[in-house]
Short mmCIF file of C-alpha atoms in Angstrom, two decimals:
data_model
loop_
_atom_site.label_atom_id
_atom_site.label_comp_id
_atom_site.label_asym_id
_atom_site.label_seq_id
_atom_site.Cartn_x
_atom_site.Cartn_y
_atom_site.Cartn_z
CA MET X 29 -5.20 -7.88 25.01
CA SER X 30 -7.67 -10.08 23.10
CA THR X 31 -9.10 -13.09 24.90
CA ALA X 32 -8.02 -15.40 22.07
CA TYR X 33 -4.41 -14.27 22.28
CA ARG X 34 -4.31 -14.42 26.08
CA LYS X 35 -6.01 -17.82 26.43
CA VAL X 36 -4.93 -19.65 23.27
CA VAL X 37 -2.03 -18.14 21.34
CA ARG X 38 0.23 -16.85 24.10
CA PRO X 39 0.28 -20.06 26.17
CA VAL X 40 1.25 -22.04 23.06
CA LEU X 41 4.03 -19.60 22.16
CA TYR X 42 5.36 -19.62 25.71
CA ARG X 43 5.62 -23.43 25.69
CA LEU X 44 7.50 -23.68 22.39
CA GLY X 45 11.01 -25.06 22.74
CA ARG X 46 10.39 -25.75 26.42
CA GLY X 47 9.91 -22.08 27.04
CA ASP X 48 12.78 -20.83 24.83
CA ALA X 49 11.71 -17.31 23.87
CA GLU X 50 13.86 -17.26 20.75
CA ILE X 51 12.13 -20.35 19.34
CA ALA X 52 8.77 -18.65 19.85
CA HIS X 53 10.16 -15.61 18.03
CA GLU X 54 11.40 -17.72 15.12
CA GLN X 55 8.13 -19.66 14.84
CA THR X 56 6.11 -16.46 14.84
CA LEU X 57 8.21 -15.07 11.98
CA HIS X 58 8.00 -18.38 10.13
CA GLY X 59 4.22 -18.37 10.43
CA LEU X 60 3.89 -14.77 9.23
CA ARG X 61 6.27 -15.43 6.36
CA ARG X 62 4.21 -18.43 5.20
CA LEU X 63 1.00 -16.46 5.64
CA SER X 64 2.39 -13.69 3.43
CA LYS X 65 2.75 -16.20 0.59
CA VAL X 66 -0.75 -17.69 0.81
CA PRO X 67 -3.07 -16.08 -1.76
CA GLY X 68 -5.74 -14.04 -0.02
CA ALA X 69 -4.37 -14.61 3.49
CA VAL X 70 -2.97 -11.12 4.01
CA PRO X 71 -6.26 -9.38 3.07
CA VAL X 72 -8.12 -11.62 5.54
CA LEU X 73 -5.64 -10.72 8.25
CA ALA X 74 -5.92 -7.06 7.30
CA SER X 75 -9.71 -7.15 7.60
CA THR X 76 -9.32 -8.10 11.27
CA TYR X 77 -6.32 -6.00 12.33
CA GLY X 78 -5.14 -3.81 9.48
CA ALA X 79 -8.03 -1.42 8.84
CA LEU X 80 -6.76 1.96 10.01
CA PRO X 81 -9.17 4.56 11.38
CA ALA X 82 -9.30 7.96 9.75
CA GLY X 83 -7.07 10.66 11.12
CA VAL X 84 -4.08 8.63 12.30
CA ASP X 85 -1.84 9.20 9.28
CA ARG X 86 0.90 11.78 9.54
CA THR X 87 3.95 13.05 7.70
CA VAL X 88 7.30 13.04 9.49
CA PHE X 89 10.76 13.90 8.06
CA GLY X 90 9.19 14.06 4.61
CA LEU X 91 7.58 10.60 4.69
CA ARG X 92 3.86 9.83 4.92
CA PHE X 93 3.04 7.22 7.56
CA PRO X 94 -0.43 5.61 7.31
CA SER X 95 -0.23 5.20 11.09
CA PRO X 96 2.33 6.50 13.60
CA VAL X 97 2.55 3.06 15.23
CA GLY X 98 5.49 1.08 13.86
CA LEU X 99 7.32 -2.19 14.41
CA ALA X 100 10.69 -1.72 16.08
CA ALA X 101 13.94 -3.16 14.77
CA GLY X 102 14.85 -6.60 16.06
CA MET X 103 11.58 -8.37 15.39
CA ASP X 104 12.04 -8.95 11.65
CA LYS X 105 15.78 -8.47 11.23
CA ASN X 106 16.01 -10.05 7.78
CA GLY X 107 12.72 -8.69 6.40
CA VAL X 108 11.08 -12.08 5.90
CA ALA X 109 7.46 -11.17 6.75
CA LEU X 110 7.07 -7.59 5.53
CA PRO X 111 3.61 -7.88 3.87
CA ALA X 112 2.09 -9.29 7.05
CA TRP X 113 3.08 -6.40 9.31
CA ARG X 114 0.94 -3.87 7.46
CA ALA X 115 -1.95 -6.34 7.67
CA LEU X 116 -1.51 -6.30 11.46
CA GLY X 117 -2.05 -2.54 11.50
CA PHE X 118 1.50 -1.21 11.58
CA GLY X 119 2.08 2.09 9.81
CA PHE X 120 5.78 1.45 9.27
CA VAL X 121 8.39 -1.24 9.89
CA GLU X 122 12.07 -1.08 10.77
CA VAL X 123 14.12 -4.10 9.65
CA GLY X 124 17.51 -5.03 11.08
CA THR X 125 19.65 -4.30 12.89
CA VAL X 126 21.69 -5.43 9.89
CA THR X 127 25.48 -5.48 9.58
CA ALA X 128 27.84 -5.40 6.61
CA LEU X 129 28.93 -8.96 7.35
CA PRO X 130 26.55 -11.83 8.10
CA GLN X 131 26.92 -13.00 11.68
CA PRO X 132 25.31 -15.62 13.94
CA GLY X 133 25.10 -13.39 17.00
CA ASN X 134 25.88 -14.38 20.56
CA GLU X 135 25.68 -17.86 22.03
CA LYS X 136 22.27 -19.26 22.97
CA PRO X 137 20.23 -18.94 25.10
CA ARG X 138 20.15 -15.20 24.53
CA LEU X 139 16.49 -14.17 24.85
CA PHE X 140 14.59 -14.35 28.14
CA ARG X 141 11.01 -13.50 29.09
CA LEU X 142 10.43 -11.92 32.51
CA VAL X 143 6.70 -12.52 32.56
CA ASP X 144 5.72 -10.94 35.88
CA SER X 145 7.68 -7.80 34.93
CA GLU X 146 6.27 -7.81 31.37
CA ALA X 147 9.84 -7.47 30.18
CA VAL X 148 12.46 -9.19 28.04
CA ILE X 149 16.23 -9.46 28.33
CA ASN X 150 18.08 -10.04 25.08
CA ARG X 151 21.72 -10.38 24.12
CA MET X 152 21.12 -11.42 20.52
CA GLY X 153 24.23 -9.66 19.21
CA PHE X 154 22.94 -8.46 15.83
CA ASN X 155 22.32 -11.95 14.45
CA ASN X 156 21.47 -11.38 10.79
CA LEU X 157 22.23 -12.57 7.26
CA GLY X 158 24.11 -9.40 6.33
CA SER X 159 23.21 -6.30 4.36
CA GLU X 160 23.87 -7.88 0.98
CA ALA X 161 21.34 -10.66 1.65
CA LEU X 162 18.82 -8.15 2.98
CA ALA X 163 19.20 -6.02 -0.16
CA LYS X 164 18.41 -9.01 -2.36
CA ARG X 165 15.33 -9.84 -0.30
CA LEU X 166 14.02 -6.27 -0.32
CA ALA X 167 14.55 -6.02 -4.08
CA ALA X 168 12.02 -8.82 -4.52
CA TYR X 169 9.22 -6.92 -2.76
CA GLY X 170 6.93 -4.50 -4.51
CA ASP X 171 5.22 -1.57 -2.85
CA LEU X 172 4.74 -2.47 0.81
CA GLY X 173 2.21 0.26 1.49
CA TYR X 174 4.23 1.82 4.29
CA PRO X 175 7.63 3.44 4.89
CA LEU X 176 10.42 0.95 5.52
CA GLY X 177 13.18 1.83 7.93
CA VAL X 178 16.52 0.02 7.96
CA SER X 179 18.52 -0.17 11.17
CA ILE X 180 22.24 -0.56 10.54
CA GLY X 181 24.95 -1.53 13.02
CA LYS X 182 28.59 -2.50 13.20
CA SER X 183 29.78 -6.04 12.43
CA LYS X 184 31.19 -7.60 15.58
CA VAL X 185 34.54 -8.48 13.99
CA THR X 186 35.06 -4.98 12.64
CA PRO X 187 37.34 -2.84 14.85
CA LEU X 188 35.94 0.49 16.03
CA ALA X 189 38.60 2.18 13.90
CA ASP X 190 36.92 0.73 10.79
CA ALA X 191 33.33 1.19 11.96
CA VAL X 192 32.53 4.05 9.57
CA GLU X 193 33.21 2.01 6.44
CA ASP X 194 31.28 -0.93 7.92
CA TYR X 195 28.16 1.22 8.39
CA VAL X 196 28.59 2.96 5.04
CA THR X 197 28.83 -0.39 3.26
CA SER X 198 25.43 -1.43 4.58
CA LEU X 199 23.79 1.90 3.78
CA ARG X 200 25.21 1.85 0.27
CA ARG X 201 23.83 -1.64 -0.38
CA LEU X 202 20.40 -0.82 1.03
CA HIS X 203 20.00 2.77 -0.08
CA ALA X 204 17.50 1.97 -2.82
CA TYR X 205 15.21 0.02 -0.50
CA GLY X 206 15.07 1.92 2.79
CA ASP X 207 12.84 4.97 3.17
CA TYR X 208 14.86 5.99 6.21
CA PHE X 209 17.97 4.67 7.95
CA ALA X 210 18.45 4.23 11.68
CA VAL X 211 22.02 4.28 12.99
CA ASN X 212 22.25 1.85 15.89
CA VAL X 213 25.11 2.92 18.14
CA SER X 214 23.33 1.99 21.35
CA SER X 215 22.91 -1.78 21.53
CA PRO X 216 24.59 -3.17 24.67
CA ASN X 217 25.24 -6.51 22.99
CA THR X 218 28.13 -5.66 20.63
CA PRO X 219 31.36 -4.98 22.53
CA GLY X 220 32.42 -1.34 22.33
CA LEU X 221 29.45 -0.24 20.19
CA ARG X 222 28.15 2.35 22.65
CA GLU X 223 31.48 4.17 22.43
CA LEU X 224 30.22 5.39 19.05
CA GLN X 225 27.74 7.61 20.94
CA ASP X 226 30.70 9.75 22.06
CA ALA X 227 30.78 13.06 20.21
CA GLY X 228 34.01 12.52 18.28
CA HIS X 229 33.18 9.04 16.99
CA LEU X 230 29.57 10.00 16.33
CA ARG X 231 30.36 13.10 14.28
CA GLU X 232 32.67 11.17 11.96
CA LEU X 233 30.17 8.34 11.53
CA LEU X 234 27.11 10.51 10.95
CA THR X 235 28.91 12.83 8.56
CA ALA X 236 29.87 9.87 6.38
CA LEU X 237 26.40 8.33 6.52
CA LYS X 238 24.63 11.61 5.80
CA ALA X 239 26.80 12.06 2.70
CA GLU X 240 26.02 8.51 1.55
CA ALA X 241 22.28 8.71 2.24
CA VAL X 242 21.67 11.22 -0.61
CA GLY X 243 18.29 12.57 0.41
CA LYS X 244 17.16 9.65 2.58
CA PRO X 245 16.48 10.58 6.24
CA VAL X 246 19.10 9.36 8.72
CA LEU X 247 18.11 8.86 12.36
CA VAL X 248 20.14 7.94 15.44
CA LYS X 249 18.97 5.39 18.01
CA ILE X 250 20.20 6.22 21.49
CA ALA X 251 20.53 4.32 24.75
CA PRO X 252 18.28 5.05 27.74
CA ASP X 253 21.33 4.94 30.01
CA LEU X 254 22.88 8.23 28.86
CA THR X 255 23.00 11.19 31.23
CA GLU X 256 21.16 14.34 30.19
CA SER X 257 24.45 16.09 29.51
CA ALA X 258 25.57 13.20 27.27
CA ILE X 259 22.24 13.36 25.43
CA ASP X 260 22.67 17.11 24.94
CA GLU X 261 26.16 16.58 23.53
CA LEU X 262 24.84 13.90 21.18
CA LEU X 263 21.99 16.16 20.08
CA GLY X 264 24.47 18.91 19.29
CA VAL X 265 26.32 16.57 16.93
CA CYS X 266 23.07 15.42 15.31
CA THR X 267 21.96 19.02 14.76
CA ASP X 268 25.31 20.04 13.31
CA VAL X 269 25.36 17.12 10.88
CA GLY X 270 21.71 17.52 9.87
CA ILE X 271 20.31 14.27 11.20
CA ALA X 272 16.58 13.87 10.52
CA GLY X 273 15.49 12.47 13.87
CA ILE X 274 16.16 10.49 17.05
CA ILE X 275 14.89 7.07 18.10
CA ALA X 276 14.53 6.99 21.87
CA THR X 277 15.27 4.53 23.25
CA ASN X 278 17.14 1.25 22.83
CA THR X 279 17.20 -1.38 25.59
CA THR X 280 18.74 -0.62 28.98
CA ILE X 281 21.55 -2.29 30.88
CA GLY X 282 19.77 -1.27 34.09
CA ARG X 283 17.62 -3.71 36.05
CA SER X 284 15.31 -1.48 38.05
CA GLY X 285 11.56 -2.05 37.96
CA LEU X 286 11.65 -5.86 37.94
CA ALA X 287 9.08 -7.89 39.86
CA PRO X 288 10.58 -9.80 42.82
CA SER X 289 9.80 -13.10 41.09
CA ASP X 290 11.98 -12.07 38.13
CA GLU X 291 14.97 -10.71 40.01
CA TRP X 292 16.85 -14.00 39.68
CA LEU X 293 17.06 -13.28 35.95
CA ALA X 294 18.58 -9.86 36.54
CA THR X 295 22.05 -11.42 36.44
CA GLU X 296 21.60 -12.32 32.77
CA THR X 297 23.60 -9.93 30.61
CA GLY X 298 21.89 -8.07 27.79
CA GLY X 299 19.43 -5.27 27.18
CA LEU X 300 16.18 -5.03 29.12
CA SER X 301 12.99 -3.99 27.33
CA GLY X 302 9.30 -3.83 28.17
CA ARG X 303 7.38 -2.34 31.10
CA PRO X 304 10.48 -1.26 33.11
CA LEU X 305 11.36 1.17 30.27
CA SER X 306 8.02 3.00 30.21
CA GLU X 307 9.06 5.85 32.49
CA ILE X 308 12.66 6.26 31.33
CA SER X 309 11.68 6.28 27.64
CA ALA X 310 9.05 8.96 28.26
CA LYS X 311 11.52 11.06 30.25
CA THR X 312 14.15 10.73 27.52
CA VAL X 313 11.68 11.72 24.80
CA ALA X 314 10.55 14.72 26.86
CA HIS X 315 14.14 15.83 27.42
CA ILE X 316 15.03 15.59 23.72
CA HIS X 317 11.85 17.45 22.74
CA ALA X 318 12.59 20.25 25.20
CA ALA X 319 16.29 20.42 24.36
CA THR X 320 15.61 20.78 20.63
CA GLY X 321 12.53 22.96 20.94
CA GLY X 322 10.55 20.28 19.13
CA ALA X 323 12.63 20.82 15.99
CA LEU X 324 13.98 17.25 15.82
CA PRO X 325 11.40 14.50 15.21
CA ILE X 326 11.47 11.65 17.74
CA ILE X 327 10.41 8.02 17.40
CA GLY X 328 9.48 6.92 20.91
CA VAL X 329 10.07 3.28 21.77
CA GLY X 330 10.23 1.37 25.03
CA GLY X 331 7.59 0.10 27.43
CA ILE X 332 4.47 0.35 25.26
CA LEU X 333 2.10 -2.34 26.54
CA GLU X 334 -1.12 -0.30 26.52
CA PRO X 335 -2.47 2.49 24.31
CA ASP X 336 -1.92 4.89 27.21
CA ASP X 337 1.82 4.13 27.08
CA ALA X 338 1.92 5.24 23.45
CA LEU X 339 -0.09 8.37 24.25
CA ARG X 340 2.36 9.19 27.03
CA LEU X 341 5.22 9.16 24.51
CA PHE X 342 3.26 11.34 22.09
CA ASP X 343 2.47 13.76 24.91
CA ALA X 344 6.20 13.84 25.75
CA GLY X 345 6.98 14.95 22.21
CA ALA X 346 7.26 11.83 20.04
CA SER X 347 6.07 12.07 16.44
CA LEU X 348 5.96 8.28 15.96
CA VAL X 349 6.19 5.24 18.23
CA GLN X 350 7.42 1.67 17.85
CA LEU X 351 6.38 -1.61 19.48
CA TYR X 352 8.19 -4.89 20.04
CA THR X 353 8.04 -6.36 23.55
CA GLY X 354 4.42 -5.26 23.85
CA LEU X 355 3.53 -7.72 21.07
CA ILE X 356 4.90 -10.58 23.17
CA TYR X 357 2.63 -9.76 26.10
CA ARG X 358 -0.41 -8.23 24.39
CA GLY X 359 -0.44 -9.68 20.88
CA PRO X 360 -1.40 -7.90 17.64
CA GLY X 361 -4.53 -6.49 19.26
CA LEU X 362 -2.27 -3.91 20.88
CA VAL X 363 -1.61 -2.33 17.49
CA ARG X 364 -5.29 -2.13 16.66
CA THR X 365 -6.36 -0.70 20.04
CA THR X 366 -3.55 1.85 19.96
CA ASN X 367 -4.54 3.06 16.49
CA ARG X 368 -8.17 3.33 17.60
CA ARG X 369 -7.23 5.23 20.74
CA LEU X 370 -5.14 7.67 18.69
CA ALA X 371 -8.05 8.25 16.33
CA SER X 372 -10.44 8.77 19.24
CA ASP X 373 -8.12 11.26 20.91
CA SER X 374 -7.64 13.08 17.61
CA ARG X 375 -11.41 13.48 17.21
CA GLN X 376 -11.78 14.64 20.80
CA GLY X 377 -9.08 17.25 20.17
CA GLU X 378 -10.94 18.55 17.13
CA LEU X 379 -14.18 18.84 19.13
CA SER X 380 -12.66 20.57 22.13
#
């Protein structure tokens, strides 16, 4: 973590809105959005954070990624600051989760920092402007310089019986703008959503989305709370349907790994992310890699707060990784140091 971020930026962000984490999130996005519109500002930012070392690019499910380090869904749901993310060193970005219908999400407060645990609890509830609004925004962008993923979910008011059409509506609207599509059936913050991970529901949903995607890769984002047998059943469906990859993992409803000083927050409902997910995400990635013989690409996400955390996911079998909570605690320097570490390890591998 850079000294400037630790001593100057982070304390200011943590005080915004009397410590309301969501206000800090909104202000960060607002600042990056404004920066994206200032002539010359993005290149200046890119000169500090965005220069990628040689040897970190890779091609996964038919797409070339300038770096395997991406921004996870949830940070920029409505795609308001897309030019700035590449300037911060990200090799790809996933917008959303977006739903067919615009929705405000759950009641506030709904985002909580657990500082001593380097974790976050959120119960945002897919707050977003809807897939139609996102399509209009994405249409206004030119070439972003990186693959854009779109995470799609179910509108809260849509019954599970109508979930397939809800997802398909969003994919249809956004098909021209997403380079890949992530099917979010694992958020704990939409009632009943995780039932869509069951084999019967999942097969119907993925079959419809695969048919609608017309050549665009479709991935499935899974929960870290599934048993190995449930993961194996899910993987069987994904293989049968021809899904391009797995994103492992979403947030957890578990509360293990919290510092004693943060345990009073454990009663807050929502998904837990950050340091407590480091081990479970790596184990899940390793299980998927072994179960599929490495044939199904994996985006590893959860608990990356140091470059070593990213390397652990790559060693477990991930092809790409995503950050979110790590940015809150380490700042944009985490992206830069992770890219440099990957390049260094790649060179060491070539020399050995």
